[in-house]
PDB file of C-alpha atoms in Angstrom:
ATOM      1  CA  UNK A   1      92.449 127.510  11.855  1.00 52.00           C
ATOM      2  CA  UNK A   2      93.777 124.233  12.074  1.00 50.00           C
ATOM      3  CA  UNK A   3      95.674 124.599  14.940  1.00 55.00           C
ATOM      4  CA  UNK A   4      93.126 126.635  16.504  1.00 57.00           C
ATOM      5  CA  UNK A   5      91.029 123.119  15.980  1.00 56.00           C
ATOM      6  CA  UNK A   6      93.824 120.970  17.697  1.00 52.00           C
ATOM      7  CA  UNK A   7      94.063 122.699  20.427  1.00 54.00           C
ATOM      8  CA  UNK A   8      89.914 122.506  21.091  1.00 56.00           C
ATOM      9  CA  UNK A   9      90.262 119.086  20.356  1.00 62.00           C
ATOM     10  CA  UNK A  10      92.826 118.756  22.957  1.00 56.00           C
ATOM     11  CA  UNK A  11      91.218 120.548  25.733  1.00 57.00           C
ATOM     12  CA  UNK A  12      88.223 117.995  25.130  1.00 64.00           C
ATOM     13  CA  UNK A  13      90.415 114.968  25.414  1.00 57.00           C
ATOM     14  CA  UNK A  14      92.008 116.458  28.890  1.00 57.00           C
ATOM     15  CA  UNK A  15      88.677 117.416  30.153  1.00 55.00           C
ATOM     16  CA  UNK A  16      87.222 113.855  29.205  1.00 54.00           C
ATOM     17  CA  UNK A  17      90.195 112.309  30.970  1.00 55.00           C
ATOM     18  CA  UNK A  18      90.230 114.173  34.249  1.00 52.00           C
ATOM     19  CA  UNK A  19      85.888 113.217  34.272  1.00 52.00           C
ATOM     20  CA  UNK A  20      86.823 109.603  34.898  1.00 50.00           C
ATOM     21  CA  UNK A  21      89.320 110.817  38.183  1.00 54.00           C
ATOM     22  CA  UNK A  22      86.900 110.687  40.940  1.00 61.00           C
ATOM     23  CA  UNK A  23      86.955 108.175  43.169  1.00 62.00           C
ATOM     24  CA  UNK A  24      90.612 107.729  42.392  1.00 78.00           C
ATOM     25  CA  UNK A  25      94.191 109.016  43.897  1.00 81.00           C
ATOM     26  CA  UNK A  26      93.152 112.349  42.300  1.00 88.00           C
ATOM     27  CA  UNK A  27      89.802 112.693  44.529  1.00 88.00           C
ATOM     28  CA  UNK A  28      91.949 111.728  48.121  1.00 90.00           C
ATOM     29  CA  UNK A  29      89.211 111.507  51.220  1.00 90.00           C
ATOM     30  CA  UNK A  30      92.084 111.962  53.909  1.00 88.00           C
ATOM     31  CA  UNK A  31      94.983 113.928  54.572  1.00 89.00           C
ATOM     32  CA  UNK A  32      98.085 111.218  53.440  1.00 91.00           C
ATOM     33  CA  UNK A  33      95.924 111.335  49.915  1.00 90.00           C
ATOM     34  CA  UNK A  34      95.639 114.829  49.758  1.00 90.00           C
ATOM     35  CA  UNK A  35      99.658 114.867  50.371  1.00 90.00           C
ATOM     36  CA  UNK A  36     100.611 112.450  47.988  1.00 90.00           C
ATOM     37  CA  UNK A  37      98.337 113.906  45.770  1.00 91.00           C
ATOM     38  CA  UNK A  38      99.614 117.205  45.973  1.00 90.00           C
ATOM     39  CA  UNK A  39     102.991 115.895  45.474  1.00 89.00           C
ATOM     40  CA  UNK A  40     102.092 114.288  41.958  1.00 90.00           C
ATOM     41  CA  UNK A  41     100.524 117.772  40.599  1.00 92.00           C
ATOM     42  CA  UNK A  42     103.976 119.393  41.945  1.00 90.00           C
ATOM     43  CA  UNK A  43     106.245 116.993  40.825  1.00 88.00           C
ATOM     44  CA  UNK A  44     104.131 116.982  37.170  1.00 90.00           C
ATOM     45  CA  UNK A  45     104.370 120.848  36.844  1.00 91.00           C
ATOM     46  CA  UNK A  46     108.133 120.800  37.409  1.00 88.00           C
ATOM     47  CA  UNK A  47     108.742 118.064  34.976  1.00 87.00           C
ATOM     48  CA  UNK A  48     106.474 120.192  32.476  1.00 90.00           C
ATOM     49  CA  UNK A  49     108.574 123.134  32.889  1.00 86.00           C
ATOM     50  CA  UNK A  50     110.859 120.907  30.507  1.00 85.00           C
ATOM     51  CA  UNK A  51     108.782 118.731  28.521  1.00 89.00           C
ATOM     52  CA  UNK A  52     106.161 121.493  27.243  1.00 92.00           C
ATOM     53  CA  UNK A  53     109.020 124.227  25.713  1.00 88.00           C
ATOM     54  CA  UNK A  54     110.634 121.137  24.293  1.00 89.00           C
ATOM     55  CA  UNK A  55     107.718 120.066  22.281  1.00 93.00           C
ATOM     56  CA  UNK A  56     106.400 123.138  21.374  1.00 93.00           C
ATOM     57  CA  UNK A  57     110.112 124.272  20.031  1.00 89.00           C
ATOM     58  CA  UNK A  58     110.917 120.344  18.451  1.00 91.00           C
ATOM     59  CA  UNK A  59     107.657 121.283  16.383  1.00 92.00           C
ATOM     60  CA  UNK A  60     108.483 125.063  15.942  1.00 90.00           C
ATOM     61  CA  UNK A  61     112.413 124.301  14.268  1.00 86.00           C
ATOM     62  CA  UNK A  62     110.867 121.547  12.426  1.00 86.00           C
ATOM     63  CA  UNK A  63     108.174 123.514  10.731  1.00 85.00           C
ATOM     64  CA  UNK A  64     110.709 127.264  10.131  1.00 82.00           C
ATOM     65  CA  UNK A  65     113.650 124.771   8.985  1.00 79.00           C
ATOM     66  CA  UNK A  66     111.921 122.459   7.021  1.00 79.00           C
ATOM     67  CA  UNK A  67     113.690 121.233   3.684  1.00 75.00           C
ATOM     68  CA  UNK A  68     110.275 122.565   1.630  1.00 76.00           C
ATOM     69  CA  UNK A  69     111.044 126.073   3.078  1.00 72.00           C
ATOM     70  CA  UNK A  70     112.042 127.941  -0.169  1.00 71.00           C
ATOM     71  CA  UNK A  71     112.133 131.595   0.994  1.00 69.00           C
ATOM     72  CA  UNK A  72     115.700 131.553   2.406  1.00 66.00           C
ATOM     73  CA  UNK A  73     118.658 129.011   2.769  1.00 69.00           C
ATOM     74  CA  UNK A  74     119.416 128.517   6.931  1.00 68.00           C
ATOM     75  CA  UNK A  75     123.366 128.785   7.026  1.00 70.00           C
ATOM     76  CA  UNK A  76     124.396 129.924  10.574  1.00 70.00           C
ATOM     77  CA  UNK A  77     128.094 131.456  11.009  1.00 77.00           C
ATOM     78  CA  UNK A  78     128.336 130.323  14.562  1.00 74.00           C
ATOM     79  CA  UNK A  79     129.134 126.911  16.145  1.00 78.00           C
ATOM     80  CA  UNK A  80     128.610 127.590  20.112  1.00 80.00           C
ATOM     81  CA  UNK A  81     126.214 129.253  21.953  1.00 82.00           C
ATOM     82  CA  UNK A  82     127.037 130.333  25.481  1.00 87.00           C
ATOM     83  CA  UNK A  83     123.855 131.509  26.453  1.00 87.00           C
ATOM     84  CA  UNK A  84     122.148 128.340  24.839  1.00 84.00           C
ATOM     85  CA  UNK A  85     124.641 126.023  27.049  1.00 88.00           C
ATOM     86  CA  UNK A  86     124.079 127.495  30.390  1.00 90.00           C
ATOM     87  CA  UNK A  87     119.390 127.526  28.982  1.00 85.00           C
ATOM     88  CA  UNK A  88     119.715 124.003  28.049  1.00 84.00           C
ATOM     89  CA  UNK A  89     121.399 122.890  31.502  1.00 89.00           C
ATOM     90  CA  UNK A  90     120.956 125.325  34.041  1.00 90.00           C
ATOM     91  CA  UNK A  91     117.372 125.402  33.687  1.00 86.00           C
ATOM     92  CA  UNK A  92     117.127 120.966  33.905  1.00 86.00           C
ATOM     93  CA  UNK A  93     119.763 121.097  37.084  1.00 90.00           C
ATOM     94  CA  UNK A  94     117.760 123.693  39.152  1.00 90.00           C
ATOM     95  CA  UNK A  95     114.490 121.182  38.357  1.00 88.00           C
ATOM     96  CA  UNK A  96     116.399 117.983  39.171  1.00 89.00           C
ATOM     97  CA  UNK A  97     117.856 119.528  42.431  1.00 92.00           C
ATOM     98  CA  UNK A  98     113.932 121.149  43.493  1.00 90.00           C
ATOM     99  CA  UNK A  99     112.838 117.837  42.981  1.00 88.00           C
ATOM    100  CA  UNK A 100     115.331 115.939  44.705  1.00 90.00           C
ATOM    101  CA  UNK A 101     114.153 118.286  48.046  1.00 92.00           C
ATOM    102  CA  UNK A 102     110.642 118.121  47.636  1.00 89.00           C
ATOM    103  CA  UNK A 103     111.313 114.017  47.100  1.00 87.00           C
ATOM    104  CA  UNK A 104     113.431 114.223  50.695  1.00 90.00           C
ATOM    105  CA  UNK A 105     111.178 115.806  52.214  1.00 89.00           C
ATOM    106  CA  UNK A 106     108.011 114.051  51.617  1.00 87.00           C
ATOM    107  CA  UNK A 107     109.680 110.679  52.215  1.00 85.00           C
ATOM    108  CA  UNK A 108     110.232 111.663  55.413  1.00 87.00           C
ATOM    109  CA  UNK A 109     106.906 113.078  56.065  1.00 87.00           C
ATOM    110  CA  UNK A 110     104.406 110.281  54.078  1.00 87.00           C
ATOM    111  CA  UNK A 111     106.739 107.284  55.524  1.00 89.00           C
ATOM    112  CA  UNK A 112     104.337 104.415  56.011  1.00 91.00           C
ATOM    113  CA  UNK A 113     105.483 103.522  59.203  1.00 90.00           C
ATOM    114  CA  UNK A 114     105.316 106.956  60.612  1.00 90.00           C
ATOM    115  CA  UNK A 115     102.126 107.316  62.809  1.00 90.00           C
ATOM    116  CA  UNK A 116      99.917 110.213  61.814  1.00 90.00           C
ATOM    117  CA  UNK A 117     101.189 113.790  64.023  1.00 85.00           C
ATOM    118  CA  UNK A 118      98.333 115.383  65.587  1.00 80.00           C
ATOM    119  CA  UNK A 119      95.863 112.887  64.724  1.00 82.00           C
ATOM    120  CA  UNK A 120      94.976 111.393  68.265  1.00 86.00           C
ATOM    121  CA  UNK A 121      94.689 107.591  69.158  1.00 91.00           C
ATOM    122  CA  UNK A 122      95.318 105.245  66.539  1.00 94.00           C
ATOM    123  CA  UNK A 123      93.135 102.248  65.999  1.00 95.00           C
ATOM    124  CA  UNK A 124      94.767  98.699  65.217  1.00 96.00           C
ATOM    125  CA  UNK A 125      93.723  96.594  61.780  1.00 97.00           C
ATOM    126  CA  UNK A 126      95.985  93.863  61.497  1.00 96.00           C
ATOM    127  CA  UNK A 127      95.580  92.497  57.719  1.00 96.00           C
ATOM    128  CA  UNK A 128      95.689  89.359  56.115  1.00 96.00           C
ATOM    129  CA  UNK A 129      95.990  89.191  52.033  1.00 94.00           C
ATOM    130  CA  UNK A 130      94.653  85.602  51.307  1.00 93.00           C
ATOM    131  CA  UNK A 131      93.639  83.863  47.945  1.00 90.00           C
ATOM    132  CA  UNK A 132      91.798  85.561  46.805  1.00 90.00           C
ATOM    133  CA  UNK A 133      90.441  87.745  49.635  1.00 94.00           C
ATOM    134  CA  UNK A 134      91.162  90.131  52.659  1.00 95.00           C
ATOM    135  CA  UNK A 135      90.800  89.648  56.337  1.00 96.00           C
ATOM    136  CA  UNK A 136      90.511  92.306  58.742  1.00 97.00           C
ATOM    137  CA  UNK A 137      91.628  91.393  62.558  1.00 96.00           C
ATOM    138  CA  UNK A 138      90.430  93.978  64.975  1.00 97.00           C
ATOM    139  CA  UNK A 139      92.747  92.627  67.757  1.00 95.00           C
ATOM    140  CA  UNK A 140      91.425  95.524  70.658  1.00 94.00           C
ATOM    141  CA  UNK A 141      87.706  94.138  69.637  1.00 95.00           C
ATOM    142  CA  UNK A 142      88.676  90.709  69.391  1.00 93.00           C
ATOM    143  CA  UNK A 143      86.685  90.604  65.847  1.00 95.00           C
ATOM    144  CA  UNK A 144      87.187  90.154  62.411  1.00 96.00           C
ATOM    145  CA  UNK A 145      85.619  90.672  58.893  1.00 96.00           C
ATOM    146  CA  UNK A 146      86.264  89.470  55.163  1.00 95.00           C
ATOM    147  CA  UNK A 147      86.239  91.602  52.794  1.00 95.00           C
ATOM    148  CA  UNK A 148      85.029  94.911  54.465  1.00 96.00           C
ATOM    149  CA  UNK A 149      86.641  97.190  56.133  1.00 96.00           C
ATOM    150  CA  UNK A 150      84.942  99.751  58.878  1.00 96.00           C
ATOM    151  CA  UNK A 151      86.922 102.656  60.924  1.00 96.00           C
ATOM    152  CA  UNK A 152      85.211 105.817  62.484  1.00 95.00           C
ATOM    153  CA  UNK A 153      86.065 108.882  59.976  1.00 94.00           C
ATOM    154  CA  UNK A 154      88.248 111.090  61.455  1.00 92.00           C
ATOM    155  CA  UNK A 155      90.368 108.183  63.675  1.00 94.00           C
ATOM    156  CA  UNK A 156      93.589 107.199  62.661  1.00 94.00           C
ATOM    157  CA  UNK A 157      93.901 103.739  61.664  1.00 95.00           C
ATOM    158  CA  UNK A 158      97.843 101.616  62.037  1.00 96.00           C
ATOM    159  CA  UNK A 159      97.584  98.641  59.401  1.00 96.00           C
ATOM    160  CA  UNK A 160      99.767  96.133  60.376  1.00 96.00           C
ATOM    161  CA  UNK A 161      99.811  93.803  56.910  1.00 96.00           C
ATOM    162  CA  UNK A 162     101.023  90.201  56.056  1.00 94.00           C
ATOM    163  CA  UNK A 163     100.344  87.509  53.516  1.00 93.00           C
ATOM    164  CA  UNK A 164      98.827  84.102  53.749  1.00 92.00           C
ATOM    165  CA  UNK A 165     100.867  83.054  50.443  1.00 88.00           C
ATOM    166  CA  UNK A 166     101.920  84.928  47.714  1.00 89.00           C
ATOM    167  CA  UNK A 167     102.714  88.861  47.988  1.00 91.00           C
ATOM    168  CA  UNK A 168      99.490  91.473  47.376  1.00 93.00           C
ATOM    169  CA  UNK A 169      99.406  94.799  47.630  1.00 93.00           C
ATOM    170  CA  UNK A 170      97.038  96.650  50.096  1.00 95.00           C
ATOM    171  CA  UNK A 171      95.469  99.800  48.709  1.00 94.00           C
ATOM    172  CA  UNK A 172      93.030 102.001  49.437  1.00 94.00           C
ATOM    173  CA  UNK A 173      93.501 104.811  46.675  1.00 93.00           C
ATOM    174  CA  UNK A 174      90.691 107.914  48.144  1.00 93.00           C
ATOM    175  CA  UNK A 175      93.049 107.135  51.792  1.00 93.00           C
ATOM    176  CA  UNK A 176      96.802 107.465  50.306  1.00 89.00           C
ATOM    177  CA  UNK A 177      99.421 104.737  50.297  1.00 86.00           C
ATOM    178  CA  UNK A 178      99.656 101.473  49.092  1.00 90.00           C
ATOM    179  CA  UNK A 179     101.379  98.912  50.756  1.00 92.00           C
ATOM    180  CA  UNK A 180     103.029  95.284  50.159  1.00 93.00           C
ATOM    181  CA  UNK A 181     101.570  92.469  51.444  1.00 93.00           C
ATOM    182  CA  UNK A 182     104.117  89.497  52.090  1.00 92.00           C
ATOM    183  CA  UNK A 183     104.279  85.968  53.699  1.00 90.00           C
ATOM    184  CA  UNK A 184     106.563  86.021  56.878  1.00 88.00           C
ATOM    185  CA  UNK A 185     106.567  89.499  57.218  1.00 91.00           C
ATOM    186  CA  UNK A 186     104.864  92.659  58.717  1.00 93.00           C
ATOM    187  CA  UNK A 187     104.538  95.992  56.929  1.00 94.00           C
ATOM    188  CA  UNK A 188     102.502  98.469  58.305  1.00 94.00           C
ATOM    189  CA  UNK A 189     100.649 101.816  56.859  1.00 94.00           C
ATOM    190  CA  UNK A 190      99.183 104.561  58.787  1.00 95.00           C
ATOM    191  CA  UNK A 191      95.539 106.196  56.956  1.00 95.00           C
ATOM    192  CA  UNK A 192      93.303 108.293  57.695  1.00 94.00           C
ATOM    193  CA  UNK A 193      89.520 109.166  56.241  1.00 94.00           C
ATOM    194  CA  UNK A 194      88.587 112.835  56.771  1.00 92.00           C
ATOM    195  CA  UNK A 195      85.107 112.264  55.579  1.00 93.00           C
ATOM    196  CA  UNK A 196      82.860 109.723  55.733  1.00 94.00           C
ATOM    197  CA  UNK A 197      81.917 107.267  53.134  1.00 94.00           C
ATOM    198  CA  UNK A 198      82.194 103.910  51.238  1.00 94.00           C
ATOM    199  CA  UNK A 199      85.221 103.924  49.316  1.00 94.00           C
ATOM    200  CA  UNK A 200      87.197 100.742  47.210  1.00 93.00           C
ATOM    201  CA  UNK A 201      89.924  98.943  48.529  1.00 93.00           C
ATOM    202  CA  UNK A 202      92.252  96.268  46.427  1.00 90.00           C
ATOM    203  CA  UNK A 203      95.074  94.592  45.596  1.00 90.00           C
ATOM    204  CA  UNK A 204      97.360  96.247  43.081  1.00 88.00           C
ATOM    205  CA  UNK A 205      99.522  93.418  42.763  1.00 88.00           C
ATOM    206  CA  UNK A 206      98.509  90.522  40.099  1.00 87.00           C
ATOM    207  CA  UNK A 207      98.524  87.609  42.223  1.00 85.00           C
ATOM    208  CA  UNK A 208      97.142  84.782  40.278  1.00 84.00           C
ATOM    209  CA  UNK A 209      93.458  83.699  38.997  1.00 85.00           C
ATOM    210  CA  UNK A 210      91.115  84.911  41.210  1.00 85.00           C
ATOM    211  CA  UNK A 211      92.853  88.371  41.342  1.00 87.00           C
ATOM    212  CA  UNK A 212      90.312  90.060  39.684  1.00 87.00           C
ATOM    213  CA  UNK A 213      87.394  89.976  42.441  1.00 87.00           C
ATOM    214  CA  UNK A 214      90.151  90.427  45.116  1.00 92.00           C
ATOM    215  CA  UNK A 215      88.244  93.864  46.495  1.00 92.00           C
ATOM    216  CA  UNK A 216      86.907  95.125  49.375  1.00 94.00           C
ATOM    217  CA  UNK A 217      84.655  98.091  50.884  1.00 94.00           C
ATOM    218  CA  UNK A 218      86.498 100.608  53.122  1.00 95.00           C
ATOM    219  CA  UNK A 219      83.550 101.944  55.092  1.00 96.00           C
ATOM    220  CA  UNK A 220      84.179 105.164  56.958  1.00 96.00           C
ATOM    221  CA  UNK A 221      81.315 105.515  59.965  1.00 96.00           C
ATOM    222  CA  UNK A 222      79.795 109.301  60.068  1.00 94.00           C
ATOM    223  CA  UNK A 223      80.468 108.281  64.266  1.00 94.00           C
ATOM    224  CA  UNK A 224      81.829 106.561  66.451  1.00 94.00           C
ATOM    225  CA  UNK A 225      78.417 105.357  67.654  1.00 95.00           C
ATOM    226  CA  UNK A 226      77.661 104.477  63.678  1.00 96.00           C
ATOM    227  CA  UNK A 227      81.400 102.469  64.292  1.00 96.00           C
ATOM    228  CA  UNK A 228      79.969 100.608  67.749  1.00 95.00           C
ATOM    229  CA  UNK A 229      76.680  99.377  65.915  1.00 95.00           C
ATOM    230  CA  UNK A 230      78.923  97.845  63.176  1.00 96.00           C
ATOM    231  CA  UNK A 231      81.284  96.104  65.526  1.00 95.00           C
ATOM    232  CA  UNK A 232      77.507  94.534  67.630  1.00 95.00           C
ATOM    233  CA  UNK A 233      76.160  93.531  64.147  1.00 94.00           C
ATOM    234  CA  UNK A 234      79.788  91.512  63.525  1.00 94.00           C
ATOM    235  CA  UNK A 235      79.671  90.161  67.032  1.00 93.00           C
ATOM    236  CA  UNK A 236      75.789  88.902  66.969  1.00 90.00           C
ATOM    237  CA  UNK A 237      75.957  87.363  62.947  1.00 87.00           C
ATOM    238  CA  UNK A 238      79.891  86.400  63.322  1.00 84.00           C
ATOM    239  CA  UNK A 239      81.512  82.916  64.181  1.00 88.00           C
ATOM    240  CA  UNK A 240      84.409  82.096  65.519  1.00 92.00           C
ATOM    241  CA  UNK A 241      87.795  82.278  63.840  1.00 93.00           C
ATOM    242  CA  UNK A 242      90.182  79.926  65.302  1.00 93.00           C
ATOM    243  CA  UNK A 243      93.306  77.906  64.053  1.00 91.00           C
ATOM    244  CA  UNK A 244      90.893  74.953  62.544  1.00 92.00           C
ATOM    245  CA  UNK A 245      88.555  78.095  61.019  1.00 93.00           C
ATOM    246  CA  UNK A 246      91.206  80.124  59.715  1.00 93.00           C
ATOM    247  CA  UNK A 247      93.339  77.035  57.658  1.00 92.00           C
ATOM    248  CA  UNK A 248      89.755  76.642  56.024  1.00 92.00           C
ATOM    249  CA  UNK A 249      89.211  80.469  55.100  1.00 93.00           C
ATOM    250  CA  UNK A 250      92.831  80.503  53.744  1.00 91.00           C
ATOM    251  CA  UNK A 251      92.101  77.624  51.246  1.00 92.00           C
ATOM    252  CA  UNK A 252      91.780  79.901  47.616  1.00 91.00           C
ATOM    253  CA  UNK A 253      88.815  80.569  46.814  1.00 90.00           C
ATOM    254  CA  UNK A 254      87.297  83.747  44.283  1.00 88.00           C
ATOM    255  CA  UNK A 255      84.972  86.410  44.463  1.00 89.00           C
ATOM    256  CA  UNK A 256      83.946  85.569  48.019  1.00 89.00           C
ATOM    257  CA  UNK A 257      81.316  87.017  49.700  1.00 92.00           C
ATOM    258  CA  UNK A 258      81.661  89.491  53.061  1.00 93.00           C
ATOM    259  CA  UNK A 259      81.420  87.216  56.339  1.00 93.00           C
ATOM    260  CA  UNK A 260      81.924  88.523  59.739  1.00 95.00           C
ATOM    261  CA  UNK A 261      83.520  86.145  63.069  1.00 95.00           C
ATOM    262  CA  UNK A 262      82.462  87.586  66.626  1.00 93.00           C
ATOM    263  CA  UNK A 263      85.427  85.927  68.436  1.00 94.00           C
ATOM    264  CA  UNK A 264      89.041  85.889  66.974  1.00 94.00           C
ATOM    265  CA  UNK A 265      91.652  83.783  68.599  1.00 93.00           C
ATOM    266  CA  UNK A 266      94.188  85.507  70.521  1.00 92.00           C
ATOM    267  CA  UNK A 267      97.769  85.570  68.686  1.00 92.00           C
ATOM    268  CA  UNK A 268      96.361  84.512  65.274  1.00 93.00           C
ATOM    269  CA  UNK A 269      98.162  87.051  63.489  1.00 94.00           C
ATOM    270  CA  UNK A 270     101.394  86.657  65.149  1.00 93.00           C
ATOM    271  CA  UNK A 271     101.040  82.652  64.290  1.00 91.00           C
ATOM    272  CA  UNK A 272     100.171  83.535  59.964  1.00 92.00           C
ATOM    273  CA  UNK A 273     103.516  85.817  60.092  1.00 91.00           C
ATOM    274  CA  UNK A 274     105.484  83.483  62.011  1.00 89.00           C
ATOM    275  CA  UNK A 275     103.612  80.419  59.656  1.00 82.00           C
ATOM    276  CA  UNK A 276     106.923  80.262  57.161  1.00 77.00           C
ATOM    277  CA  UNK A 277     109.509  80.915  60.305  1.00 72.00           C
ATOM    278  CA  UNK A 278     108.318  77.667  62.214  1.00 63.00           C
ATOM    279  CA  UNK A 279     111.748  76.228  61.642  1.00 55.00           C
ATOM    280  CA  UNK A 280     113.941  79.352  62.806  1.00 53.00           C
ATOM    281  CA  UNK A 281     115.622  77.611  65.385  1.00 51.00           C
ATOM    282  CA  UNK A 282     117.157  74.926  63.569  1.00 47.00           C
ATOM    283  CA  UNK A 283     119.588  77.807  62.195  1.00 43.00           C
ATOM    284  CA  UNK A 284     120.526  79.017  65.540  1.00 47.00           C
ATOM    285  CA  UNK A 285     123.776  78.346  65.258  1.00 39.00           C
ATOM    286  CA  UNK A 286     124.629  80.952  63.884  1.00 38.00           C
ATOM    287  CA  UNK A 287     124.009  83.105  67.373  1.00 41.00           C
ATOM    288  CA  UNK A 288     124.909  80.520  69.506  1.00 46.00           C
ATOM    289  CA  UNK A 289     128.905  80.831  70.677  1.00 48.00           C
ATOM    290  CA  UNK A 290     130.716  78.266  69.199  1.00 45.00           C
ATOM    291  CA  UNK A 291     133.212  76.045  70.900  1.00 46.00           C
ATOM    292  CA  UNK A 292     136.921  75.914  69.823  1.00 44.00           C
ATOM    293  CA  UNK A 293     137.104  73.007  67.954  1.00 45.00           C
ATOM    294  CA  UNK A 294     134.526  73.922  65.904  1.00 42.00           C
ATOM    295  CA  UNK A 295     135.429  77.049  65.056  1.00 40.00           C
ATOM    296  CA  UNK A 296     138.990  75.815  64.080  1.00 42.00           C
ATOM    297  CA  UNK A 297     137.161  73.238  61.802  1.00 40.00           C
ATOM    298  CA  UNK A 298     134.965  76.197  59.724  1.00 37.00           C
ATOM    299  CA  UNK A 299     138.392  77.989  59.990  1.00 39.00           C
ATOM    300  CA  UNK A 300     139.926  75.362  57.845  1.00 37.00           C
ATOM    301  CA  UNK A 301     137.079  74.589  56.036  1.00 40.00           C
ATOM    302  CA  UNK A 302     136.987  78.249  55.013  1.00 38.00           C
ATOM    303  CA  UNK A 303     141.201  78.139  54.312  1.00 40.00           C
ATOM    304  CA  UNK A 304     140.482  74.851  51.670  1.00 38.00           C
TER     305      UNK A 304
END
């Protein structure tokens, strides 16, 4: 009866848990989510395959060889087990080596970089993580928007992503990957949205004070007319983001609100990347060919 109970008990507490998944990795809204998420109930269900007869038998020898047990004294007349042997490893090995494939395999096929097979045209977001806020750089529609995010469902969307200061993490969880967001450098992640909607964007890495209200709106248009009127409404309420405009948007600042700029600056995301690499060629001696008195000087300077 009691364990009868338990186990009601525990189908309550799952079902309770899996109520609060929607919206989540578990309820993906485009095709890299659906992968990865398929990948996690795989990968889980292997692991299982392990951890479940563990526990259940852990529980089992405790309770038939416990030291209140007065019906019969265990004394086993045997020391090794083949059979048990080739159970307790065989079984762990073939798991370990299925998951190693499947883990191949979908690295090759969810790689971030990869653009999306079959998907058509890809649409370009470049992304700047700021404190404590996100802009969005259309650079083929010369706009730009803070804090929200728009893309025709259905289109493939390339992220190229960099940082303003201190590393974020860019993350849609409904569209699949997340992806690091650092200061001198560009990583890129390839998403898609197979249905339209309004879905939660963030970053998932702490990055000081204001990280909290560091969120956005990833709106996916029902059309590509739906996409257009967005783009006119950022164009007719936007300003312009220039050098001068952007060094004052980058100054930290919480829980902003969403703004829009009609006119973007040409190369402004190619000057925040290249921002800590200003000084670059003062090292250039290292690719520069080096005459032969100098080289006989680091020669004996490496010899001391």
């Amino acid at each position: 009866m009691f364990i009868r109970n338990l186990c009601k008990l525990a189908l309550l507490a799952i079902g309770l848990m899996l109520c609060g998944c929607s919206g989540g990795i578990l309820d993906p809204k485009g095709q890299v989510g659906v992968d990865e998420k398929n990948l996690i109930i795989i990968s889980t269900i292997l692991m299982l395959l392990v951890v479940i007869p563990v526990i259940v038998l852990t529980l089992y020898f405790a309770w038939k060889y416990r030291a209140s047990r007065d019906v019969e004294i265990y004394a086993p007349k045997w020391a090794h087990s083949t059979k048990i042997e080739a159970v307790v490893w065989l079984i762990p090995i073939i798991i370990v080596v299925v998951l190693g494939v499947i883990t191949w395999q979908s690295t090759q096929e969810l790689d971030p970089y990869k653009p999306l097979e079959g998907q058509g045209k890809h649409m370009t977001v470049q992304v700047v993580s700021l404190d404590w806020k996100w802009l969005f750089i259309y650079p083929d529609l010369g706009i730009a928007s803070v804090n929200e995010l728009a893309f025709p469902a259905g289109v493939p969307v390339e992220y190229k992503i960099t940082s303003e200061s201190v590393m974020n993490s860019f993350f849609i969880p409904q569209l699949g990957s997340q992806i690091y967001s650092m200061a001198g450098m560009e990583t890129q992640v390839h998403l898609i949205a197979d249905h339209p909607g309004t879905y939660d964007g963030y970053s998932a890495n702490y990055s000081g004070a204001g990280f909290t209200d560091m969120q956005f709106k990833a709106i996916a248009t029902q059309s590509q007319a739906d996409f257009d009127s967005w783009v006119e409404k950022v164009r007719q309420h936007g300003g312009n983001l220039t050098q001068a405009t952007y060094q004052k948007l980058a100054a930290p600042s919480e829980n902003d609100p969403v703004s829009y700029f009609g006119h973007v600056q040409q190369g402004l995301f190619h000057s925040i990347v290249m921002h800590y690499m200003q000084d670059y060629g003062e090292m250039d001696y290292y690719s520069k060919p080096k005459d032969s008195a100098h080289m006989g000087h680091m020669q004996m300077g490496a010899g001391e």
